[in-house]
Amino acid sequence: MGSVLNAICHCGLVKKDICYGGGRMNFTTYCWVPALNKKTGKFITENYFNKDKLPEEIVFIDDLKMYIGKLEQYRGIQLQI
């Protein structure tokens, strides 16, 4: 099932209502995942199933190029309910 997320980064980025995952009827063909367009610097969501067809400037959040330093310091998700 898809979810709607809010992202808050220590760098000052705040992005609300980010679609993540797929819907009930399209989860086998769509999986929306947060990504960065390195060319424009924009935070976007793209279909992860099209990962190999996208331009190289689109970097998904699971790519190690998105992190500086030791990856362990970034692991984890904070949920606010």
mmCIF file of C-alpha atoms in Angstrom:
data_model
loop_
_atom_site.group_PDB
_atom_site.id
_atom_site.type_symbol
_atom_site.label_atom_id
_atom_site.label_comp_id
_atom_site.label_asym_id
_atom_site.label_seq_id
_atom_site.Cartn_x
_atom_site.Cartn_y
_atom_site.Cartn_z
ATOM 1 C CA MET A 1 0.000 0.000 0.000
ATOM 2 C CA GLY A 2 1.114 3.504 -0.668
ATOM 3 C CA SER A 3 1.759 6.049 2.033
ATOM 4 C CA VAL A 4 2.017 9.806 2.298
ATOM 5 C CA LEU A 5 5.166 11.069 4.036
ATOM 6 C CA ASN A 6 6.604 14.343 5.268
ATOM 7 C CA ALA A 7 10.363 14.887 5.024
ATOM 8 C CA ILE A 8 12.325 17.182 7.333
ATOM 9 C CA CYS A 9 16.096 17.329 6.879
ATOM 10 C CA HIS A 10 18.775 18.894 9.053
ATOM 11 C CA CYS A 11 19.809 20.912 5.957
ATOM 12 C CA GLY A 12 16.535 22.844 6.133
ATOM 13 C CA LEU A 13 14.547 20.960 3.494
ATOM 14 C CA VAL A 14 10.888 20.510 4.398
ATOM 15 C CA LYS A 15 8.671 18.617 1.961
ATOM 16 C CA LYS A 16 5.115 17.599 2.797
ATOM 17 C CA ASP A 17 2.712 15.112 1.250
ATOM 18 C CA ILE A 18 5.237 12.877 -0.489
ATOM 19 C CA CYS A 19 3.652 9.844 -2.143
ATOM 20 C CA TYR A 20 5.524 6.631 -1.396
ATOM 21 C CA GLY A 21 4.701 3.185 -2.758
ATOM 22 C CA GLY A 22 1.854 2.046 -4.957
ATOM 23 C CA GLY A 23 -1.884 2.008 -4.750
ATOM 24 C CA ARG A 24 -4.218 -0.923 -4.288
ATOM 25 C CA MET A 25 -4.862 -1.249 -8.023
ATOM 26 C CA ASN A 26 -1.397 -0.395 -9.426
ATOM 27 C CA PHE A 27 1.218 -1.640 -6.938
ATOM 28 C CA THR A 28 2.649 -4.098 -9.482
ATOM 29 C CA THR A 29 3.479 -1.346 -11.985
ATOM 30 C CA TYR A 30 3.925 1.793 -9.844
ATOM 31 C CA CYS A 31 6.077 2.346 -6.799
ATOM 32 C CA TRP A 32 6.557 6.061 -6.136
ATOM 33 C CA VAL A 33 9.806 6.724 -4.260
ATOM 34 C CA PRO A 34 11.431 10.033 -3.255
ATOM 35 C CA ALA A 35 14.367 11.055 -5.411
ATOM 36 C CA LEU A 36 16.561 14.032 -6.212
ATOM 37 C CA ASN A 37 17.041 15.559 -9.630
ATOM 38 C CA LYS A 38 20.733 16.483 -9.442
ATOM 39 C CA LYS A 39 20.444 18.735 -12.497
ATOM 40 C CA THR A 40 17.695 20.959 -11.087
ATOM 41 C CA GLY A 41 18.237 20.320 -7.356
ATOM 42 C CA LYS A 42 14.526 19.524 -6.968
ATOM 43 C CA PHE A 43 13.147 16.896 -4.602
ATOM 44 C CA ILE A 44 10.760 14.690 -6.608
ATOM 45 C CA THR A 45 9.059 11.310 -6.617
ATOM 46 C CA GLU A 46 9.553 8.857 -9.450
ATOM 47 C CA ASN A 47 8.343 5.368 -10.295
ATOM 48 C CA TYR A 48 11.034 3.046 -8.927
ATOM 49 C CA PHE A 49 10.079 0.373 -11.452
ATOM 50 C CA ASN A 50 11.368 2.739 -14.193
ATOM 51 C CA LYS A 51 14.721 3.177 -12.415
ATOM 52 C CA ASP A 52 16.794 1.832 -15.323
ATOM 53 C CA LYS A 53 14.983 4.033 -17.873
ATOM 54 C CA LEU A 54 15.399 7.352 -16.036
ATOM 55 C CA PRO A 55 18.198 9.855 -16.742
ATOM 56 C CA GLU A 56 21.294 9.470 -14.561
ATOM 57 C CA GLU A 57 20.618 12.786 -12.799
ATOM 58 C CA ILE A 58 17.641 11.168 -11.010
ATOM 59 C CA VAL A 59 18.965 9.663 -7.759
ATOM 60 C CA PHE A 60 16.650 7.690 -5.461
ATOM 61 C CA ILE A 61 16.912 7.927 -1.672
ATOM 62 C CA ASP A 62 18.322 4.394 -1.440
ATOM 63 C CA ASP A 63 21.368 5.315 -3.565
ATOM 64 C CA LEU A 64 24.588 5.645 -1.555
ATOM 65 C CA LYS A 65 25.433 8.815 -3.534
ATOM 66 C CA MET A 66 22.697 10.571 -1.540
ATOM 67 C CA TYR A 67 24.675 10.341 1.707
ATOM 68 C CA ILE A 68 27.835 11.982 3.024
ATOM 69 C CA GLY A 69 29.831 10.289 5.756
ATOM 70 C CA LYS A 70 28.999 6.992 7.366
ATOM 71 C CA LEU A 71 25.660 5.641 6.234
ATOM 72 C CA GLU A 72 24.874 4.302 9.708
ATOM 73 C CA GLN A 73 24.225 7.826 10.969
ATOM 74 C CA TYR A 74 21.328 8.172 8.521
ATOM 75 C CA ARG A 75 19.587 4.854 9.113
ATOM 76 C CA GLY A 76 16.150 4.994 10.646
ATOM 77 C CA ILE A 77 12.791 6.560 10.191
ATOM 78 C CA GLN A 78 11.089 8.765 12.720
ATOM 79 C CA LEU A 79 7.329 8.506 12.835
ATOM 80 C CA GLN A 80 5.104 11.161 14.312
ATOM 81 C CA ILE A 81 1.623 9.986 15.128
#
